[in-house]
Protein backbone atom coordinates (compact mmCIF):
# COMPACT_ATOMS: atom_id res chain seq x y z
CA UNK A 1 0.00 0.00 0.00
CA UNK A 2 1.40 3.39 -0.96
CA UNK A 3 1.72 6.25 1.52
CA UNK A 4 -1.17 8.01 -0.22
CA UNK A 5 -3.33 4.88 -0.10
CA UNK A 6 -2.60 4.58 3.61
CA UNK A 7 -3.62 8.20 4.19
CA UNK A 8 -6.78 7.70 2.11
CA UNK A 9 -7.77 4.62 4.10
CA UNK A 10 -7.14 6.41 7.40
CA UNK A 11 -9.33 9.33 6.33
CA UNK A 12 -12.05 7.00 5.08
CA UNK A 13 -12.03 5.04 8.35
CA UNK A 14 -12.19 8.06 10.66
CA UNK A 15 -15.00 9.54 8.54
CA UNK A 16 -17.19 6.74 9.90
CA UNK A 17 -16.79 8.26 13.39
CA UNK A 18 -18.01 11.71 12.36
CA UNK A 19 -20.77 13.25 14.47
CA UNK A 20 -23.03 14.92 11.93
CA UNK A 21 -26.68 14.45 12.99
CA UNK A 22 -27.72 17.83 11.54
CA UNK A 23 -26.19 17.73 8.08
CA UNK A 24 -25.63 13.99 7.71
CA UNK A 25 -22.49 15.05 5.84
CA UNK A 26 -19.65 12.91 7.14
CA UNK A 27 -16.09 14.12 6.57
CA UNK A 28 -12.78 12.52 7.47
CA UNK A 29 -9.27 13.93 7.32
CA UNK A 30 -5.88 12.30 7.70
CA UNK A 31 -2.57 14.12 7.68
CA UNK A 32 1.01 12.99 7.58
CA UNK A 33 3.79 14.91 9.26
CA UNK A 34 7.30 15.09 7.73
CA UNK A 35 8.46 12.30 10.08
CA UNK A 36 5.71 10.03 8.77
CA UNK A 37 3.29 10.17 11.69
CA UNK A 38 -0.40 10.12 10.74
CA UNK A 39 -3.14 11.98 12.61
CA UNK A 40 -6.84 11.90 11.84
CA UNK A 41 -9.96 13.91 12.52
CA UNK A 42 -13.65 13.92 11.65
CA UNK A 43 -16.30 16.59 11.71
CA UNK A 44 -18.10 17.12 15.01
CA UNK A 45 -21.33 19.08 14.73
CA UNK A 46 -23.23 20.86 17.47
CA UNK A 47 -26.83 21.98 18.01
CA UNK A 48 -25.34 25.46 18.01
CA UNK A 49 -24.00 25.19 14.47
CA UNK A 50 -21.00 27.59 14.73
CA UNK A 51 -19.58 25.42 17.51
CA UNK A 52 -19.04 22.60 15.01
CA UNK A 53 -15.50 21.52 14.17
CA UNK A 54 -14.35 20.47 10.71
CA UNK A 55 -12.50 17.19 10.14
CA UNK A 56 -9.35 19.07 9.17
CA UNK A 57 -9.47 21.00 12.44
CA UNK A 58 -9.75 17.79 14.42
CA UNK A 59 -6.74 16.31 12.65
CA UNK A 60 -4.68 19.46 13.24
CA UNK A 61 -5.63 19.46 16.94
CA UNK A 62 -4.60 15.80 17.24
CA UNK A 63 -1.25 16.62 15.58
CA UNK A 64 -0.57 19.51 17.93
CA UNK A 65 -1.57 17.40 20.94
CA UNK A 66 0.85 14.76 19.65
CA UNK A 67 3.73 17.23 19.70
CA UNK A 68 4.09 17.86 15.95
CA UNK A 69 3.80 21.19 14.14
CA UNK A 70 4.04 20.53 10.40
CA UNK A 71 1.80 18.89 7.81
CA UNK A 72 3.41 17.38 4.72
CA UNK A 73 0.34 15.80 3.13
CA UNK A 74 -3.37 15.53 3.84
CA UNK A 75 -6.40 13.65 2.54
CA UNK A 76 -9.91 15.05 3.06
CA UNK A 77 -12.79 12.76 2.22
CA UNK A 78 -16.53 13.32 1.94
CA UNK A 79 -19.27 12.09 -0.32
CA UNK A 80 -19.65 15.38 -2.18
CA UNK A 81 -18.41 15.85 -5.71
CA UNK A 82 -15.47 17.81 -4.36
CA UNK A 83 -15.13 17.98 -0.58
CA UNK A 84 -12.38 20.57 -0.50
CA UNK A 85 -11.44 22.34 2.74
CA UNK A 86 -13.63 25.30 3.72
CA UNK A 87 -12.14 28.77 3.87
CA UNK A 88 -11.45 28.63 7.59
CA UNK A 89 -9.64 25.30 7.24
CA UNK A 90 -7.54 26.63 4.37
CA UNK A 91 -6.19 29.27 6.73
CA UNK A 92 -5.75 26.59 9.42
CA UNK A 93 -3.73 24.41 7.04
CA UNK A 94 -1.64 27.39 5.91
CA UNK A 95 -0.53 27.85 9.50
CA UNK A 96 0.92 24.34 9.76
CA UNK A 97 1.61 23.20 6.21
CA UNK A 98 5.13 22.73 4.95
CA UNK A 99 6.05 24.77 1.88
CA UNK A 100 5.25 21.65 -0.14
CA UNK A 101 1.96 20.66 1.49
CA UNK A 102 -0.39 18.83 -0.87
CA UNK A 103 -4.06 18.41 0.05
CA UNK A 104 -5.79 15.51 -1.68
CA UNK A 105 -9.57 15.77 -1.94
CA UNK A 106 -11.31 12.42 -2.12
CA UNK A 107 -14.69 10.80 -2.36
CA UNK A 108 -15.41 7.29 -1.14
CA UNK A 109 -13.81 5.77 -4.24
CA UNK A 110 -10.51 7.57 -4.11
CA UNK A 111 -8.62 10.82 -4.57
CA UNK A 112 -10.31 13.14 -7.07
CA UNK A 113 -8.04 16.18 -7.06
CA UNK A 114 -4.85 17.34 -5.39
CA UNK A 115 -4.03 20.92 -4.50
CA UNK A 116 -0.99 22.83 -3.35
CA UNK A 117 -1.49 25.30 -0.53
CA UNK A 118 -1.01 28.18 -2.97
CA UNK A 119 -3.84 26.82 -5.09
CA UNK A 120 -6.13 26.55 -2.05
CA UNK A 121 -5.26 29.89 -0.51
CA UNK A 122 -3.34 32.29 -2.74
CA UNK A 123 -1.99 35.45 -1.13
CA UNK A 124 -2.65 33.96 2.30
CA UNK A 125 -2.48 35.96 5.49
CA UNK A 126 0.65 34.99 7.38
CA UNK A 127 2.76 36.30 10.23
CA UNK A 128 6.48 35.76 10.53
CA UNK A 129 6.24 34.29 14.04
CA UNK A 130 4.57 31.01 12.99
CA UNK A 131 5.90 27.44 13.16
CA UNK A 132 8.01 28.03 16.26
ZN1 LIG B 1 -13.39 23.52 7.49
PDB file of N, CA and C in Angstrom, residues 3-61:
ATOM      1  N   UNK A   3       1.959   5.282   0.446  1.00  0.00           N
ATOM      2  CA  UNK A   3       1.716   6.248   1.523  1.00  0.00           C
ATOM      3  C   UNK A   3       0.390   6.968   1.313  1.00  0.00           C
ATOM      4  N   UNK A   4       0.091   7.313   0.066  1.00  0.00           N
ATOM      5  CA  UNK A   4      -1.168   8.015  -0.216  1.00  0.00           C
ATOM      6  C   UNK A   4      -2.366   7.100   0.033  1.00  0.00           C
ATOM      7  N   UNK A   5      -2.250   5.835  -0.362  1.00  0.00           N
ATOM      8  CA  UNK A   5      -3.332   4.880  -0.105  1.00  0.00           C
ATOM      9  C   UNK A   5      -3.567   4.739   1.401  1.00  0.00           C
ATOM     10  N   UNK A   6      -2.485   4.691   2.161  1.00  0.00           N
ATOM     11  CA  UNK A   6      -2.603   4.575   3.614  1.00  0.00           C
ATOM     12  C   UNK A   6      -3.332   5.789   4.197  1.00  0.00           C
ATOM     13  N   UNK A   7      -2.977   6.974   3.703  1.00  0.00           N
ATOM     14  CA  UNK A   7      -3.617   8.201   4.186  1.00  0.00           C
ATOM     15  C   UNK A   7      -5.097   8.214   3.798  1.00  0.00           C
ATOM     16  N   UNK A   8      -5.384   7.785   2.573  1.00  0.00           N
ATOM     17  CA  UNK A   8      -6.780   7.704   2.113  1.00  0.00           C
ATOM     18  C   UNK A   8      -7.582   6.756   3.004  1.00  0.00           C
ATOM     19  N   UNK A   9      -7.048   5.586   3.276  1.00  0.00           N
ATOM     20  CA  UNK A   9      -7.769   4.616   4.096  1.00  0.00           C
ATOM     21  C   UNK A   9      -7.976   5.126   5.520  1.00  0.00           C
ATOM     22  N   UNK A  10      -7.000   5.838   6.050  1.00  0.00           N
ATOM     23  CA  UNK A  10      -7.137   6.406   7.402  1.00  0.00           C
ATOM     24  C   UNK A  10      -8.243   7.458   7.433  1.00  0.00           C
ATOM     25  N   UNK A  11      -8.296   8.289   6.399  1.00  0.00           N
ATOM     26  CA  UNK A  11      -9.332   9.329   6.331  1.00  0.00           C
ATOM     27  C   UNK A  11     -10.709   8.697   6.152  1.00  0.00           C
ATOM     28  N   UNK A  12     -10.775   7.683   5.326  1.00  0.00           N
ATOM     29  CA  UNK A  12     -12.050   7.001   5.081  1.00  0.00           C
ATOM     30  C   UNK A  12     -12.551   6.324   6.362  1.00  0.00           C
ATOM     31  N   UNK A  13     -11.641   5.730   7.113  1.00  0.00           N
ATOM     32  CA  UNK A  13     -12.026   5.036   8.345  1.00  0.00           C
ATOM     33  C   UNK A  13     -12.514   6.017   9.413  1.00  0.00           C
ATOM     34  N   UNK A  14     -11.792   7.114   9.598  1.00  0.00           N
ATOM     35  CA  UNK A  14     -12.186   8.061  10.656  1.00  0.00           C
ATOM     36  C   UNK A  14     -13.468   8.792  10.281  1.00  0.00           C
ATOM     37  N   UNK A  15     -13.739   8.922   9.000  1.00  0.00           N
ATOM     38  CA  UNK A  15     -14.995   9.538   8.540  1.00  0.00           C
ATOM     39  C   UNK A  15     -16.198   8.818   9.150  1.00  0.00           C
ATOM     40  N   UNK A  16     -16.083   7.516   9.334  1.00  0.00           N
ATOM     41  CA  UNK A  16     -17.191   6.740   9.901  1.00  0.00           C
ATOM     42  C   UNK A  16     -17.512   7.159  11.339  1.00  0.00           C
ATOM     43  N   UNK A  17     -16.574   7.820  12.010  1.00  0.00           N
ATOM     44  CA  UNK A  17     -16.787   8.263  13.390  1.00  0.00           C
ATOM     45  C   UNK A  17     -17.358   9.672  13.477  1.00  0.00           C
ATOM     46  N   UNK A  18     -17.532  10.328  12.340  1.00  0.00           N
ATOM     47  CA  UNK A  18     -18.013  11.713  12.359  1.00  0.00           C
ATOM     48  C   UNK A  18     -19.340  11.817  13.104  1.00  0.00           C
ATOM     49  N   UNK A  19     -19.510  12.951  13.780  1.00  0.00           N
ATOM     50  CA  UNK A  19     -20.771  13.247  14.466  1.00  0.00           C
ATOM     51  C   UNK A  19     -21.462  14.344  13.670  1.00  0.00           C
ATOM     52  N   UNK A  20     -22.398  13.958  12.839  1.00  0.00           N
ATOM     53  CA  UNK A  20     -23.028  14.919  11.930  1.00  0.00           C
ATOM     54  C   UNK A  20     -24.543  14.663  11.849  1.00  0.00           C
ATOM     55  N   UNK A  21     -25.240  14.739  13.000  1.00  0.00           N
ATOM     56  CA  UNK A  21     -26.682  14.447  12.991  1.00  0.00           C
ATOM     57  C   UNK A  21     -27.508  15.532  12.312  1.00  0.00           C
ATOM     58  N   UNK A  22     -26.951  16.721  12.120  1.00  0.00           N
ATOM     59  CA  UNK A  22     -27.718  17.830  11.541  1.00  0.00           C
ATOM     60  C   UNK A  22     -27.587  17.865  10.030  1.00  0.00           C
ATOM     61  N   UNK A  23     -26.393  17.678   9.534  1.00  0.00           N
ATOM     62  CA  UNK A  23     -26.185  17.733   8.079  1.00  0.00           C
ATOM     63  C   UNK A  23     -26.152  16.344   7.443  1.00  0.00           C
ATOM     64  N   UNK A  24     -25.875  15.334   8.246  1.00  0.00           N
ATOM     65  CA  UNK A  24     -25.626  13.988   7.710  1.00  0.00           C
ATOM     66  C   UNK A  24     -24.510  13.978   6.674  1.00  0.00           C
ATOM     67  N   UNK A  25     -23.626  14.946   6.772  1.00  0.00           N
ATOM     68  CA  UNK A  25     -22.494  15.047   5.840  1.00  0.00           C
ATOM     69  C   UNK A  25     -21.227  14.661   6.602  1.00  0.00           C
ATOM     70  N   UNK A  26     -20.799  13.428   6.404  1.00  0.00           N
ATOM     71  CA  UNK A  26     -19.650  12.911   7.143  1.00  0.00           C
ATOM     72  C   UNK A  26     -18.364  13.255   6.411  1.00  0.00           C
ATOM     73  N   UNK A  27     -17.390  13.753   7.159  1.00  0.00           N
ATOM     74  CA  UNK A  27     -16.094  14.116   6.575  1.00  0.00           C
ATOM     75  C   UNK A  27     -14.987  13.519   7.437  1.00  0.00           C
ATOM     76  N   UNK A  28     -13.963  13.019   6.782  1.00  0.00           N
ATOM     77  CA  UNK A  28     -12.778  12.521   7.474  1.00  0.00           C
ATOM     78  C   UNK A  28     -11.547  13.217   6.925  1.00  0.00           C
ATOM     79  N   UNK A  29     -10.543  13.349   7.757  1.00  0.00           N
ATOM     80  CA  UNK A  29      -9.275  13.935   7.315  1.00  0.00           C
ATOM     81  C   UNK A  29      -8.135  13.147   7.945  1.00  0.00           C
ATOM     82  N   UNK A  30      -7.095  12.936   7.178  1.00  0.00           N
ATOM     83  CA  UNK A  30      -5.881  12.302   7.701  1.00  0.00           C
ATOM     84  C   UNK A  30      -4.695  13.091   7.182  1.00  0.00           C
ATOM     85  N   UNK A  31      -3.776  13.377   8.068  1.00  0.00           N
ATOM     86  CA  UNK A  31      -2.575  14.118   7.676  1.00  0.00           C
ATOM     87  C   UNK A  31      -1.333  13.336   8.046  1.00  0.00           C
ATOM     88  N   UNK A  32      -0.286  13.598   7.300  1.00  0.00           N
ATOM     89  CA  UNK A  32       1.009  12.990   7.582  1.00  0.00           C
ATOM     90  C   UNK A  32       2.002  14.112   7.861  1.00  0.00           C
ATOM     91  N   UNK A  33       2.758  13.942   8.934  1.00  0.00           N
ATOM     92  CA  UNK A  33       3.791  14.911   9.264  1.00  0.00           C
ATOM     93  C   UNK A  33       5.077  14.528   8.517  1.00  0.00           C
ATOM     94  N   UNK A  34       6.057  15.428   8.453  1.00  0.00           N
ATOM     95  CA  UNK A  34       7.299  15.094   7.726  1.00  0.00           C
ATOM     96  C   UNK A  34       8.003  13.852   8.264  1.00  0.00           C
ATOM     97  N   UNK A  35       7.822  13.512   9.539  1.00  0.00           N
ATOM     98  CA  UNK A  35       8.461  12.305  10.085  1.00  0.00           C
ATOM     99  C   UNK A  35       7.618  11.045   9.861  1.00  0.00           C
ATOM    100  N   UNK A  36       6.491  11.193   9.152  1.00  0.00           N
ATOM    101  CA  UNK A  36       5.707  10.026   8.774  1.00  0.00           C
ATOM    102  C   UNK A  36       4.557   9.682   9.699  1.00  0.00           C
ATOM    103  N   UNK A  37       4.389  10.453  10.763  1.00  0.00           N
ATOM    104  CA  UNK A  37       3.293  10.173  11.693  1.00  0.00           C
ATOM    105  C   UNK A  37       1.964  10.626  11.078  1.00  0.00           C
ATOM    106  N   UNK A  38       0.929   9.815  11.282  1.00  0.00           N
ATOM    107  CA  UNK A  38      -0.397  10.116  10.740  1.00  0.00           C
ATOM    108  C   UNK A  38      -1.344  10.486  11.879  1.00  0.00           C
ATOM    109  N   UNK A  39      -2.095  11.559  11.674  1.00  0.00           N
ATOM    110  CA  UNK A  39      -3.141  11.983  12.607  1.00  0.00           C
ATOM    111  C   UNK A  39      -4.438  12.126  11.839  1.00  0.00           C
ATOM    112  N   UNK A  40      -5.545  11.852  12.516  1.00  0.00           N
ATOM    113  CA  UNK A  40      -6.837  11.899  11.840  1.00  0.00           C
ATOM    114  C   UNK A  40      -7.828  12.776  12.604  1.00  0.00           C
ATOM    115  N   UNK A  41      -8.874  13.163  11.906  1.00  0.00           N
ATOM    116  CA  UNK A  41      -9.958  13.914  12.522  1.00  0.00           C
ATOM    117  C   UNK A  41     -11.225  13.742  11.713  1.00  0.00           C
ATOM    118  N   UNK A  42     -12.357  13.977  12.347  1.00  0.00           N
ATOM    119  CA  UNK A  42     -13.650  13.917  11.654  1.00  0.00           C
ATOM    120  C   UNK A  42     -14.478  15.116  12.095  1.00  0.00           C
ATOM    121  N   UNK A  43     -15.489  15.441  11.312  1.00  0.00           N
ATOM    122  CA  UNK A  43     -16.303  16.592  11.707  1.00  0.00           C
ATOM    123  C   UNK A  43     -17.153  16.250  12.927  1.00  0.00           C
ATOM    124  N   UNK A  44     -17.326  17.256  13.776  1.00  0.00           N
ATOM    125  CA  UNK A  44     -18.101  17.120  15.008  1.00  0.00           C
ATOM    126  C   UNK A  44     -19.074  18.297  15.052  1.00  0.00           C
ATOM    127  N   UNK A  45     -20.334  18.011  14.766  1.00  0.00           N
ATOM    128  CA  UNK A  45     -21.333  19.079  14.732  1.00  0.00           C
ATOM    129  C   UNK A  45     -21.878  19.360  16.127  1.00  0.00           C
ATOM    130  N   UNK A  46     -22.646  20.450  16.204  1.00  0.00           N
ATOM    131  CA  UNK A  46     -23.234  20.859  17.473  1.00  0.00           C
ATOM    132  C   UNK A  46     -24.603  21.482  17.195  1.00  0.00           C
ATOM    133  N   UNK A  47     -25.514  21.367  18.158  1.00  0.00           N
ATOM    134  CA  UNK A  47     -26.832  21.978  18.008  1.00  0.00           C
ATOM    135  C   UNK A  47     -26.714  23.477  17.756  1.00  0.00           C
ATOM    136  N   UNK A  48     -25.692  24.083  18.343  1.00  0.00           N
ATOM    137  CA  UNK A  48     -25.344  25.465  18.011  1.00  0.00           C
ATOM    138  C   UNK A  48     -24.334  25.395  16.872  1.00  0.00           C
ATOM    139  N   UNK A  49     -24.801  25.527  15.653  1.00  0.00           N
ATOM    140  CA  UNK A  49     -24.001  25.191  14.473  1.00  0.00           C
ATOM    141  C   UNK A  49     -22.577  25.765  14.447  1.00  0.00           C
ATOM    142  N   UNK A  50     -22.384  27.052  14.817  1.00  0.00           N
ATOM    143  CA  UNK A  50     -21.001  27.587  14.728  1.00  0.00           C
ATOM    144  C   UNK A  50     -20.002  26.889  15.645  1.00  0.00           C
ATOM    145  N   UNK A  51     -20.486  26.133  16.601  1.00  0.00           N
ATOM    146  CA  UNK A  51     -19.584  25.421  17.512  1.00  0.00           C
ATOM    147  C   UNK A  51     -18.969  24.198  16.823  1.00  0.00           C
ATOM    148  N   UNK A  52     -19.514  23.793  15.720  1.00  0.00           N
ATOM    149  CA  UNK A  52     -19.042  22.599  15.011  1.00  0.00           C
ATOM    150  C   UNK A  52     -17.571  22.722  14.627  1.00  0.00           C
ATOM    151  N   UNK A  53     -16.923  21.570  14.538  1.00  0.00           N
ATOM    152  CA  UNK A  53     -15.505  21.516  14.169  1.00  0.00           C
ATOM    153  C   UNK A  53     -15.366  20.683  12.900  1.00  0.00           C
ATOM    154  N   UNK A  54     -14.594  21.190  11.962  1.00  0.00           N
ATOM    155  CA  UNK A  54     -14.351  20.469  10.713  1.00  0.00           C
ATOM    156  C   UNK A  54     -13.377  19.305  10.944  1.00  0.00           C
ATOM    157  N   UNK A  55     -13.409  18.344  10.056  1.00  0.00           N
ATOM    158  CA  UNK A  55     -12.504  17.194  10.138  1.00  0.00           C
ATOM    159  C   UNK A  55     -11.038  17.633  10.116  1.00  0.00           C
ATOM    160  N   UNK A  56     -10.727  18.601   9.270  1.00  0.00           N
ATOM    161  CA  UNK A  56      -9.345  19.073   9.172  1.00  0.00           C
ATOM    162  C   UNK A  56      -8.891  19.671  10.504  1.00  0.00           C
ATOM    163  N   UNK A  57      -9.804  20.403  11.152  1.00  0.00           N
ATOM    164  CA  UNK A  57      -9.475  21.003  12.442  1.00  0.00           C
ATOM    165  C   UNK A  57      -9.206  19.949  13.498  1.00  0.00           C
ATOM    166  N   UNK A  58      -9.982  18.875  13.469  1.00  0.00           N
ATOM    167  CA  UNK A  58      -9.752  17.790  14.415  1.00  0.00           C
ATOM    168  C   UNK A  58      -8.404  17.126  14.209  1.00  0.00           C
ATOM    169  N   UNK A  59      -8.029  16.936  12.945  1.00  0.00           N
ATOM    170  CA  UNK A  59      -6.737  16.314  12.650  1.00  0.00           C
ATOM    171  C   UNK A  59      -5.585  17.221  13.077  1.00  0.00           C
ATOM    172  N   UNK A  60      -5.734  18.519  12.831  1.00  0.00           N
ATOM    173  CA  UNK A  60      -4.680  19.464  13.244  1.00  0.00           C
ATOM    174  C   UNK A  60      -4.559  19.479  14.765  1.00  0.00           C
ATOM    175  N   UNK A  61      -5.684  19.473  15.472  1.00  0.00           N
ATOM    176  CA  UNK A  61      -5.629  19.459  16.937  1.00  0.00           C
ATOM    177  C   UNK A  61      -4.946  18.199  17.451  1.00  0.00           C
TER     178      UNK A  61
END
